[in-house]
């Protein structure tokens, strides 16, 4: 199944779980051209270099949410926070089934944030994942990958790498208990 097909299923799944999502994937020229990626790289460096790459572990929700807000507000690129798993060289990372996500919406648990992964999907069908490569680099001791961002069309990433959306929308963070509205704190 293609990324776009999986994404459409994730939109349906989100709506079934009370997360109101209308997000069209429109075939068009890529948003993530060299100029846009350079702007994002400057934003990313300014916003996150101070925390150190080692602090990226377990922070994909906050960093991906900040990326989504940057793309929407500063660069005016329509995007949506996306939750799911990554397959790299036949190994699954953060894989959970749809029942897991449905259960989180029914019974919020901030403790489960370590078991999910987030990235951003654009209306062009491209993705941008600011944390997976760095987390993988730390876990596997690959120094040159630290600070890397995965970006492009999900179906055209490096061979052996694929993204699998399960649920979409920033409202999932609230419904799953990862954001507390009173103090608006990502955990």
XYZ file of C-alpha atoms in Angstrom:
187
model
C 0.000 0.000 0.000
C 1.335 3.477 -0.852
C 1.934 6.188 1.745
C -1.006 8.196 0.383
C -3.332 5.192 0.747
C -2.105 4.547 4.296
C -2.477 8.248 5.082
C -6.096 8.264 3.891
C -6.765 5.264 6.154
C -5.148 7.156 9.045
C -7.441 10.150 8.382
C -10.477 7.833 8.500
C -9.181 6.167 11.663
C -8.649 9.577 13.265
C -12.208 10.663 12.483
C -13.552 7.361 13.843
C -11.719 8.157 17.104
C -13.227 11.626 17.453
C -10.298 13.551 15.987
C -11.881 15.827 13.386
C -9.545 15.777 10.391
C -10.063 17.063 6.871
C -6.693 17.155 5.165
C -6.494 16.676 1.418
C -3.413 15.219 -0.197
C -3.050 17.119 -3.442
C -0.638 16.097 -6.163
C 1.495 19.118 -6.906
C 5.074 20.260 -7.152
C 7.068 19.485 -4.028
C 7.039 22.046 -1.244
C 10.330 20.791 0.121
C 12.661 22.382 -2.380
C 16.210 23.436 -1.522
C 15.176 26.967 -0.470
C 12.444 25.718 1.886
C 14.693 23.038 3.386
C 17.431 25.627 3.982
C 14.930 27.887 5.798
C 13.751 24.934 7.857
C 17.334 23.973 8.648
C 18.011 27.470 10.040
C 14.811 27.357 12.122
C 15.631 23.865 13.354
C 19.195 24.812 14.312
C 18.099 27.948 16.162
C 15.248 26.223 17.981
C 16.777 22.874 18.904
C 20.578 22.962 18.850
C 20.648 24.331 22.404
C 18.982 21.220 23.799
C 21.628 18.974 22.267
C 20.971 16.079 19.961
C 21.096 13.569 22.808
C 17.922 15.158 24.194
C 15.987 14.249 21.023
C 15.207 10.778 22.374
C 11.580 10.725 23.377
C 10.937 14.278 22.137
C 9.505 13.580 18.690
C 6.052 14.809 19.738
C 7.241 18.261 20.817
C 9.774 18.664 18.002
C 7.367 17.478 15.298
C 4.617 19.743 16.669
C 7.038 22.700 16.535
C 7.927 21.724 12.952
C 4.229 21.569 12.015
C 3.617 25.019 13.539
C 6.669 26.467 11.752
C 5.568 25.102 8.369
C 1.992 26.341 8.801
C 2.686 29.751 10.351
C 6.064 30.891 9.010
C 6.358 29.222 5.609
C 2.604 28.888 4.900
C 2.824 25.225 3.909
C -0.284 23.205 4.819
C 0.762 20.300 7.014
C -0.539 17.887 9.631
C 1.047 16.097 12.554
C 1.208 12.387 11.768
C 1.658 9.446 14.146
C 2.752 5.959 13.211
C 5.824 3.857 12.697
C 8.946 3.642 10.569
C 10.412 0.586 8.878
C 14.139 0.657 8.185
C 15.902 -2.335 6.681
C 13.049 -4.659 7.689
C 13.111 -3.477 11.321
C 10.005 -1.773 12.727
C 10.445 1.280 14.957
C 7.595 2.491 17.184
C 5.167 0.045 15.601
C 1.737 0.005 17.197
C -1.516 -1.176 15.692
C -4.692 0.860 15.309
C -6.124 -0.631 18.521
C -3.248 0.923 20.480
C -4.093 4.404 19.179
C -7.820 3.933 19.729
C -7.139 2.814 23.305
C -5.021 5.933 23.930
C -7.918 8.143 22.882
C -10.336 6.226 25.131
C -7.905 6.011 28.093
C -5.309 8.805 27.890
C -1.874 7.904 29.248
C 1.116 10.228 29.010
C 3.337 7.251 29.864
C 2.715 5.839 26.376
C 4.449 8.753 24.598
C 7.668 6.729 24.396
C 5.873 4.077 22.351
C 4.799 6.312 19.459
C 6.502 8.335 16.774
C 5.452 11.582 15.101
C 6.397 13.396 11.923
C 4.726 15.941 9.646
C 2.874 15.265 6.381
C 2.367 18.046 3.815
C -0.586 18.302 1.399
C 1.846 17.433 -1.393
C 2.300 13.989 0.172
C 5.814 14.832 1.327
C 6.940 14.202 4.884
C 9.423 15.839 7.192
C 10.697 13.935 10.219
C 13.063 15.972 12.391
C 13.876 13.285 14.985
C 14.057 9.733 13.654
C 17.508 9.956 12.047
C 19.086 11.522 15.141
C 17.470 9.029 17.515
C 18.606 6.185 15.263
C 22.115 7.660 15.062
C 22.445 7.744 18.848
C 21.118 4.218 19.256
C 23.525 2.866 16.628
C 26.556 5.125 17.162
C 26.417 6.785 13.730
C 27.910 10.213 14.394
C 27.407 11.651 10.885
C 23.625 11.065 11.032
C 23.090 13.194 14.144
C 21.040 16.253 13.289
C 19.758 14.778 10.031
C 16.159 15.287 8.977
C 14.214 12.793 6.871
C 12.282 14.643 4.167
C 10.687 14.076 0.794
C 7.982 11.891 -0.677
C 7.476 8.977 1.703
C 7.292 6.471 -1.143
C 10.589 7.714 -2.572
C 12.816 7.653 0.513
C 16.014 5.628 0.687
C 15.514 1.999 -0.211
C 14.542 0.013 2.844
C 12.900 2.973 4.621
C 9.156 3.483 4.812
C 6.698 5.473 6.915
C 3.336 4.120 8.034
C 0.774 6.640 9.335
C -1.721 5.301 11.868
C -3.494 8.423 13.155
C -3.223 12.126 12.301
C -3.895 15.566 13.727
C -2.581 17.651 16.599
C -5.828 17.005 18.483
C -4.582 13.469 19.048
C -2.012 14.938 21.476
C -4.847 16.333 23.588
C -7.157 13.322 23.350
C -4.326 10.902 24.206
C -3.309 12.986 27.229
C 0.071 14.178 25.936
C -0.938 17.845 26.177
C -2.578 19.241 29.275
C -4.739 22.168 28.199
C -4.549 24.003 31.528
C -0.793 24.370 31.329
C -0.273 23.392 27.663
C 2.722 21.199 28.313
C 3.949 18.575 25.911
C 5.284 15.646 27.864
